[in-house]
PDB file of C-alpha atoms in Angstrom:
ATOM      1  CA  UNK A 974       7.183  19.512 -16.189  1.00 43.00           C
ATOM      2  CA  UNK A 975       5.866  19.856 -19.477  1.00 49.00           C
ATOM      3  CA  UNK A 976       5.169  16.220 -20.140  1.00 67.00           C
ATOM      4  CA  UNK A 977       1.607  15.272 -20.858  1.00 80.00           C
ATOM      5  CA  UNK A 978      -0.394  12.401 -19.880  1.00 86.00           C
ATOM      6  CA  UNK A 979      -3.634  11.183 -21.139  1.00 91.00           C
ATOM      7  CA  UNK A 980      -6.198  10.761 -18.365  1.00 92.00           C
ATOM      8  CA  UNK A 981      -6.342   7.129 -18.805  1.00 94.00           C
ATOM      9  CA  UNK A 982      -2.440   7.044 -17.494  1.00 94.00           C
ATOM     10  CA  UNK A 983      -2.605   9.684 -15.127  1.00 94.00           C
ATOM     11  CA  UNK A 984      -5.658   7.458 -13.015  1.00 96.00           C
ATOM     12  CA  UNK A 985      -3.232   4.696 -12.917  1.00 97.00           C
ATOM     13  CA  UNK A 986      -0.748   6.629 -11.649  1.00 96.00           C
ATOM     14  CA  UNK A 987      -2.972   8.100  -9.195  1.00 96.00           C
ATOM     15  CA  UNK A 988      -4.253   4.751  -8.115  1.00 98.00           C
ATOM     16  CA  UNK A 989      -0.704   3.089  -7.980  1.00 97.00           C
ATOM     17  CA  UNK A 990       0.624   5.264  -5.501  1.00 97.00           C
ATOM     18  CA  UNK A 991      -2.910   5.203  -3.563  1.00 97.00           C
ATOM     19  CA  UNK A 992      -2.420   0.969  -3.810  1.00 97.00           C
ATOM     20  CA  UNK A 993       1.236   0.714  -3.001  1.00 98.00           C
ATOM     21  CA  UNK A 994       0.623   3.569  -0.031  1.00 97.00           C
ATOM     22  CA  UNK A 995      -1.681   0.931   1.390  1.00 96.00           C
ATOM     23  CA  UNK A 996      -0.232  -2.247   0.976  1.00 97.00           C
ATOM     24  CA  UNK A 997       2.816  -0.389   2.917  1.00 97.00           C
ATOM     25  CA  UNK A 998       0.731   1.292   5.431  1.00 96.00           C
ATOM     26  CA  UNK A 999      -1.561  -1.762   6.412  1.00 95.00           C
ATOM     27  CA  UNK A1000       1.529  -4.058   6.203  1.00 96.00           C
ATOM     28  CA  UNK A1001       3.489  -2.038   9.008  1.00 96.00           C
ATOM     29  CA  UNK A1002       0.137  -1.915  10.954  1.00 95.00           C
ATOM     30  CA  UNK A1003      -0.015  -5.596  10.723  1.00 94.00           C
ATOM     31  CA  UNK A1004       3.467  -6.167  11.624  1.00 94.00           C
ATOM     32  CA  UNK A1005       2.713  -3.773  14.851  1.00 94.00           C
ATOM     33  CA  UNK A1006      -0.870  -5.720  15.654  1.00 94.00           C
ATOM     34  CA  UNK A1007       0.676  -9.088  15.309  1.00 94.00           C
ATOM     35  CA  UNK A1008       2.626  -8.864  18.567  1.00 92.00           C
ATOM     36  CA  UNK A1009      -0.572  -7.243  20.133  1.00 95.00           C
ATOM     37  CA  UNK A1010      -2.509 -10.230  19.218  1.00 94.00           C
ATOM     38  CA  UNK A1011       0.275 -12.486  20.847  1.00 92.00           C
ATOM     39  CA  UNK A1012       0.883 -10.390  24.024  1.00 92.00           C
ATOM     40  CA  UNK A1013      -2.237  -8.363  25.042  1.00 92.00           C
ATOM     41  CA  UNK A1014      -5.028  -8.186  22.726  1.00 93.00           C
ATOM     42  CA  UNK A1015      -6.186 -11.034  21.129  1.00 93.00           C
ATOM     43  CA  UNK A1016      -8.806  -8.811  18.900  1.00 93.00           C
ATOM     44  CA  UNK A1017      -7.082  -6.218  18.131  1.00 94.00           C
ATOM     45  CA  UNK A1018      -6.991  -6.792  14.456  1.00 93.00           C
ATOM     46  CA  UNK A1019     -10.643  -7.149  14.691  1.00 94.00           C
ATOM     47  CA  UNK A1020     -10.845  -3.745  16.150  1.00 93.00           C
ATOM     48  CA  UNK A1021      -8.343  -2.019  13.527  1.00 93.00           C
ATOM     49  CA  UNK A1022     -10.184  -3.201  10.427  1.00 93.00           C
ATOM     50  CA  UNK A1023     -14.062  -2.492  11.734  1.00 92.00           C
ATOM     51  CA  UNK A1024     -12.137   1.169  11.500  1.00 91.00           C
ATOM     52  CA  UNK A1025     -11.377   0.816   7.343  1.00 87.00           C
ATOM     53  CA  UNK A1026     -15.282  -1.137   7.408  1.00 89.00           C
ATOM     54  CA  UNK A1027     -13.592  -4.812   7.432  1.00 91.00           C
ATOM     55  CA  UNK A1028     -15.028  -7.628   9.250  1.00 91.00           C
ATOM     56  CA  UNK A1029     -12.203  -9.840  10.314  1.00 91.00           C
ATOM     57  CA  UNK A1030     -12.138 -13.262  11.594  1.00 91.00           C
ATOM     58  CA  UNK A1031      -9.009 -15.328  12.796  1.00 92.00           C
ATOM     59  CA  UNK A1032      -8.826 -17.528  16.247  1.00 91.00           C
ATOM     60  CA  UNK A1033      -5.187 -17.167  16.670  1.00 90.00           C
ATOM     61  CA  UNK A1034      -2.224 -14.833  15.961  1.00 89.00           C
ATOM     62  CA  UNK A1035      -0.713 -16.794  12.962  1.00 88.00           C
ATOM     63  CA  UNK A1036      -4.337 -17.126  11.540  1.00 91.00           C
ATOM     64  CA  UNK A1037      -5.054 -13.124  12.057  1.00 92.00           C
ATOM     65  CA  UNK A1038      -1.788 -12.571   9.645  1.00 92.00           C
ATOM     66  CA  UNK A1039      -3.218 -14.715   7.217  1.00 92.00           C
ATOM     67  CA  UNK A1040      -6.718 -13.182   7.180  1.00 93.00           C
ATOM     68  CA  UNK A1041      -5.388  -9.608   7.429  1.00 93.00           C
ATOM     69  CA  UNK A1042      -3.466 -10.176   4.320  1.00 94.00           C
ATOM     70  CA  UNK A1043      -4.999 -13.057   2.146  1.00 94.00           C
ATOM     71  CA  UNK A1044      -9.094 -13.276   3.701  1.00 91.00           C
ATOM     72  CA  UNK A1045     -11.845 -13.058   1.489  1.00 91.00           C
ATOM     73  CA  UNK A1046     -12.605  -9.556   2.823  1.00 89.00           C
ATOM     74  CA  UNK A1047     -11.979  -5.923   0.886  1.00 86.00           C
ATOM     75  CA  UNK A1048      -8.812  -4.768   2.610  1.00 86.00           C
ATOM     76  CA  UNK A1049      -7.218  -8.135   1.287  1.00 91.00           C
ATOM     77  CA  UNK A1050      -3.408  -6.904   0.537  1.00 95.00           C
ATOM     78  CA  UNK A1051      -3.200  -9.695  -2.289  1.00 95.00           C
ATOM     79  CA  UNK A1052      -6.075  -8.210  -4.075  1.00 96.00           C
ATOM     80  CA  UNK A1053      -4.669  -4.456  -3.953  1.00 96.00           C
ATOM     81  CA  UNK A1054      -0.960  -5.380  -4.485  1.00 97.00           C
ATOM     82  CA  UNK A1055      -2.761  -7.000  -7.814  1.00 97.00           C
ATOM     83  CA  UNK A1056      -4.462  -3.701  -8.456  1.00 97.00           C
ATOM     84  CA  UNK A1057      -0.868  -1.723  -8.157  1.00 97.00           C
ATOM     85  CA  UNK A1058       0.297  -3.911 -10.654  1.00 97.00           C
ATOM     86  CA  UNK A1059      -2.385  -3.630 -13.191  1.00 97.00           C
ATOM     87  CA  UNK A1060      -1.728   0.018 -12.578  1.00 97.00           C
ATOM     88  CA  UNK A1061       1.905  -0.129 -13.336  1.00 96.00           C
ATOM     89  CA  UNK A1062       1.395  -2.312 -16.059  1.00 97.00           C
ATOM     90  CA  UNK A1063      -0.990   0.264 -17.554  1.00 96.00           C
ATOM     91  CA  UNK A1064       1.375   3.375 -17.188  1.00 93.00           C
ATOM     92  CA  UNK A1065       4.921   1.145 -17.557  1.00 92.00           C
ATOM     93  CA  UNK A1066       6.017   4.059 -19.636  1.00 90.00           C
ATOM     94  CA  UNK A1067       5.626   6.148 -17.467  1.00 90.00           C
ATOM     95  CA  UNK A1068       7.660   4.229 -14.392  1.00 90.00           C
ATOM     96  CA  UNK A1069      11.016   3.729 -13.847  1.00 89.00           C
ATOM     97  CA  UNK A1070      12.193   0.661 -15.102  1.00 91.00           C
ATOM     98  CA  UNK A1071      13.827  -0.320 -11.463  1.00 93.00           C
ATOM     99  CA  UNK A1072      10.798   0.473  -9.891  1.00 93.00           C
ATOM    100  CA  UNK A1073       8.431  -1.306 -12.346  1.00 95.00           C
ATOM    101  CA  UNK A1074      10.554  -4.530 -12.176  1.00 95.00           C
ATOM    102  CA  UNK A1075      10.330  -4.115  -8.049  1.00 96.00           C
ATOM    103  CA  UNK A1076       6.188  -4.052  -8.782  1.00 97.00           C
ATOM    104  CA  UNK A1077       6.052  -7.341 -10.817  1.00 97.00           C
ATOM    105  CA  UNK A1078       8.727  -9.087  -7.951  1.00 97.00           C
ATOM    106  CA  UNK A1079       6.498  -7.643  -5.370  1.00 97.00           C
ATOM    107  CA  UNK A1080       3.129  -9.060  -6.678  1.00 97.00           C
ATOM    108  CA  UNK A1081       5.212 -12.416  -7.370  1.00 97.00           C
ATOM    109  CA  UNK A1082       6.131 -12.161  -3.365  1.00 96.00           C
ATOM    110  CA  UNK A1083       2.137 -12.388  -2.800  1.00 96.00           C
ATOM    111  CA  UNK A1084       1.444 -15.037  -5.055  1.00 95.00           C
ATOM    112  CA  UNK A1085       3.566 -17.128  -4.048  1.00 94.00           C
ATOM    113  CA  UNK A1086       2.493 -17.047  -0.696  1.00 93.00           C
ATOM    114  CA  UNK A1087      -0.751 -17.069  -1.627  1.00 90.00           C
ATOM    115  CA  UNK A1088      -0.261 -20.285  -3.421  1.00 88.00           C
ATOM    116  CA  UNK A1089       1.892 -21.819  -0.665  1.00 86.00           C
ATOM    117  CA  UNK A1090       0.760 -24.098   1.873  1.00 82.00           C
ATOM    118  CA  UNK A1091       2.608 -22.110   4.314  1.00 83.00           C
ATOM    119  CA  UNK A1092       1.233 -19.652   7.003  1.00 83.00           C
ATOM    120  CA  UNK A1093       2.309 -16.211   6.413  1.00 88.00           C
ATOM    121  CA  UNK A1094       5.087 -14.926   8.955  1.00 88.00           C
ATOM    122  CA  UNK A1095       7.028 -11.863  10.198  1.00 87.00           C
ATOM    123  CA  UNK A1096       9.332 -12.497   7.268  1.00 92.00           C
ATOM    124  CA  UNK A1097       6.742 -12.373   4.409  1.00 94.00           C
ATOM    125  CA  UNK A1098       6.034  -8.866   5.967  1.00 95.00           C
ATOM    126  CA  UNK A1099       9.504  -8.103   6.192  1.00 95.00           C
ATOM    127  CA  UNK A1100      10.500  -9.071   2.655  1.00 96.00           C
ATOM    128  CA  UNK A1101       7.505  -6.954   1.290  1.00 97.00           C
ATOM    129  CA  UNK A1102       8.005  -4.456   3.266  1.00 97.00           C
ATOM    130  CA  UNK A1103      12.091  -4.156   1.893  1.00 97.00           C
ATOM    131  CA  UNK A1104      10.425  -4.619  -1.715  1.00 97.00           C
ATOM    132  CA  UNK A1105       8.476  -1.378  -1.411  1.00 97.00           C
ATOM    133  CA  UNK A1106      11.095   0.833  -0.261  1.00 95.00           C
ATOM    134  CA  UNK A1107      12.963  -0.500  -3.445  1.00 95.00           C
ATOM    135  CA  UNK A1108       9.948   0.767  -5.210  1.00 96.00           C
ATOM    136  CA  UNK A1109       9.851   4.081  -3.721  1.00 93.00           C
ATOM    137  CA  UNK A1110      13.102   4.588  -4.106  1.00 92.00           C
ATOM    138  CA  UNK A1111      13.667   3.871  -7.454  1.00 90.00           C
ATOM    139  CA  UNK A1112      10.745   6.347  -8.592  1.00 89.00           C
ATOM    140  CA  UNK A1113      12.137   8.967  -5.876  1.00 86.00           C
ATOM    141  CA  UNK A1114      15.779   8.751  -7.662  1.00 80.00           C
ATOM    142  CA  UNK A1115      15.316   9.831 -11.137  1.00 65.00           C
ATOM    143  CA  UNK A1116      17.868  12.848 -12.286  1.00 57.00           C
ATOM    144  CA  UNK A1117      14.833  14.773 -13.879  1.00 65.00           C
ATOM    145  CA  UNK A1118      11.378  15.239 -12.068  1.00 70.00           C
ATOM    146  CA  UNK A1119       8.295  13.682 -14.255  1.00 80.00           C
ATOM    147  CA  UNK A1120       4.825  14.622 -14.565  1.00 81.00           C
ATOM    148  CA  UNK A1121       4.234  11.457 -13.344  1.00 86.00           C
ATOM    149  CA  UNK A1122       5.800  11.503  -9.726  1.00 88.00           C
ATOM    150  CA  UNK A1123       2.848  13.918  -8.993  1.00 90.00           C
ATOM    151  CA  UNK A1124       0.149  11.798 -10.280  1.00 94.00           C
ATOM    152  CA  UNK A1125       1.892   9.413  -7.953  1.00 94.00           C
ATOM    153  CA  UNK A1126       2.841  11.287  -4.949  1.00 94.00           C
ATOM    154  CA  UNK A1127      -0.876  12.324  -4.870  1.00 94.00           C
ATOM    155  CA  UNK A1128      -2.207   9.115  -4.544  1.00 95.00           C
ATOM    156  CA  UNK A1129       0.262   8.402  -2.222  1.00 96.00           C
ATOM    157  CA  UNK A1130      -0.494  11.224  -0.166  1.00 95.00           C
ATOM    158  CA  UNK A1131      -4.280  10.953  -0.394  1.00 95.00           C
ATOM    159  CA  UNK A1132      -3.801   7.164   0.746  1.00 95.00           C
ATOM    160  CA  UNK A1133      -2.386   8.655   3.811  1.00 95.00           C
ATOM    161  CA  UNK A1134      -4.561  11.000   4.654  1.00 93.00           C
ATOM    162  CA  UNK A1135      -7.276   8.337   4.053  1.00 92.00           C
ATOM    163  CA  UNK A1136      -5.395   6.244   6.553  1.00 92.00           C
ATOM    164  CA  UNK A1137      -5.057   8.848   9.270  1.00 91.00           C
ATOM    165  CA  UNK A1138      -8.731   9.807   9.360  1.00 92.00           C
ATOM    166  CA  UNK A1139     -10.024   6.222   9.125  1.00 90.00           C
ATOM    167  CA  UNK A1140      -7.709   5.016  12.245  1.00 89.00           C
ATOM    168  CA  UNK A1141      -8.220   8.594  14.085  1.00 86.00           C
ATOM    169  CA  UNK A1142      -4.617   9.165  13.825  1.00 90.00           C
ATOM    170  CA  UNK A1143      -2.980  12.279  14.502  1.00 87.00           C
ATOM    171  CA  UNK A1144      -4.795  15.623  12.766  1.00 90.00           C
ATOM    172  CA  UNK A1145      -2.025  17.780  12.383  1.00 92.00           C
ATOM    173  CA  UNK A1146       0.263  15.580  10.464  1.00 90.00           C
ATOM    174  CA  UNK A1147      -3.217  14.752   8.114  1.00 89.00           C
ATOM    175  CA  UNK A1148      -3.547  18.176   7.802  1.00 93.00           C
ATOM    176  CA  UNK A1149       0.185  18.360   6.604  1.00 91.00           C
ATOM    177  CA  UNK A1150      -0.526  15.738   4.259  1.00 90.00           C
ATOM    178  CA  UNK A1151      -3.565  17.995   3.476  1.00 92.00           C
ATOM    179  CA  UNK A1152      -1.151  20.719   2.588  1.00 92.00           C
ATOM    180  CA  UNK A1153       1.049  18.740   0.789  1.00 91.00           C
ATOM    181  CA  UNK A1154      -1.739  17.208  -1.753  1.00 93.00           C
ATOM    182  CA  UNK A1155      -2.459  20.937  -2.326  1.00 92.00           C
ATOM    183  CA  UNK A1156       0.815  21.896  -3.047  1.00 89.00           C
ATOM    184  CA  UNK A1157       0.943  18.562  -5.344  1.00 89.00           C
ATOM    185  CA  UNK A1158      -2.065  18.959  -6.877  1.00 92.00           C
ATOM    186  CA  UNK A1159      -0.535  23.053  -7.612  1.00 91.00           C
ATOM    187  CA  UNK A1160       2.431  21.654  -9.466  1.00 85.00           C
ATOM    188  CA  UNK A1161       0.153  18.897 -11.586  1.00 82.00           C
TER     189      UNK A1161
END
């Protein structure tokens, strides 16, 4: 790994995998909630993002998709998915081509539903969801290991652990995470 990075790239790296991680994470939470909000719960969203300090509003199950992932609120996918893709943009050198190209289709996938008269649906999700394990792929496939997979593995990683301890998820695989940013952090 004896690559260097400047700071300035490294931070983006850093923050890309932290934004991807959750624009993945809260995506498959939404995708679970949504069929809580049909069937049992009707406020369960409400109740899962009070837990990451987001006030959400919605008065039926299509509306609580659209809130979760386009309301004017700080957990708002569209604005983080934008952030991941000033952060790619920013260390494009330092990303896979295949991967970077997945980014910019990605953030296209938002906008356009953000621009659409449409209400969003399980197939948005779905779509995105596919388009991020393109991304991950593509950066976990490379023939030679980069300084930069553990800028972005770290993010990724703290994102996680972030996740588990806001939702009061389970503490032993957090504190695996916890090991593995420690081993990450080792190799950097």
């Amino acid at each position: 790994m004896g690559q260097m990075l400047t700071a300035h790239v490294a931070t983006n790296l850093y923050w890309f995998g932290r934004h991807l991680e959750r624009v993945e994470s809260t995506l498959k939470d939404i995708n679970r909630l949504f069929d809580v909000v049909i069937d049992t719960d009707k406020n369960a969203g409400v109740a899962y993002f009070e837990e990451v300090g987001t006030t959400l509003n919605y008065a039926s199950a299509s509306e609580f998709l659209h809130e979760a992932i386009f309301g004017e609120h700080d957990g708002n996918l569209y604005q983080i998915m934008a952030f991941a893709r000033e952060n790619v943009i920013i260390c494009r050198s330092q990303i896979d081509a295949d991967a970077f190209g997945e980014v910019i289709n990605l953030h296209k996938h938002f906008s356009q539903m953000q621009n659409s008269a449409h209400f969003v649906d399980h197939s948005f999700i779905d779509l995105a969801l596919s388009l991020i394990n393109e991304i991950w792929g593509a950066l976990s496939c490379g023939l030679q290991y980069r300084l930069s997979d553990s800028f972005i593995q770290l993010g990724k990683l703290v994102e996680k652990s972030d996740l588990n301890i806001r939702h009061g998820r389970d503490k032993e695989q957090t504190r695996s995470y916890f090991d593995e940013i420690t081993y990450t952090v080792e190799a950097i």
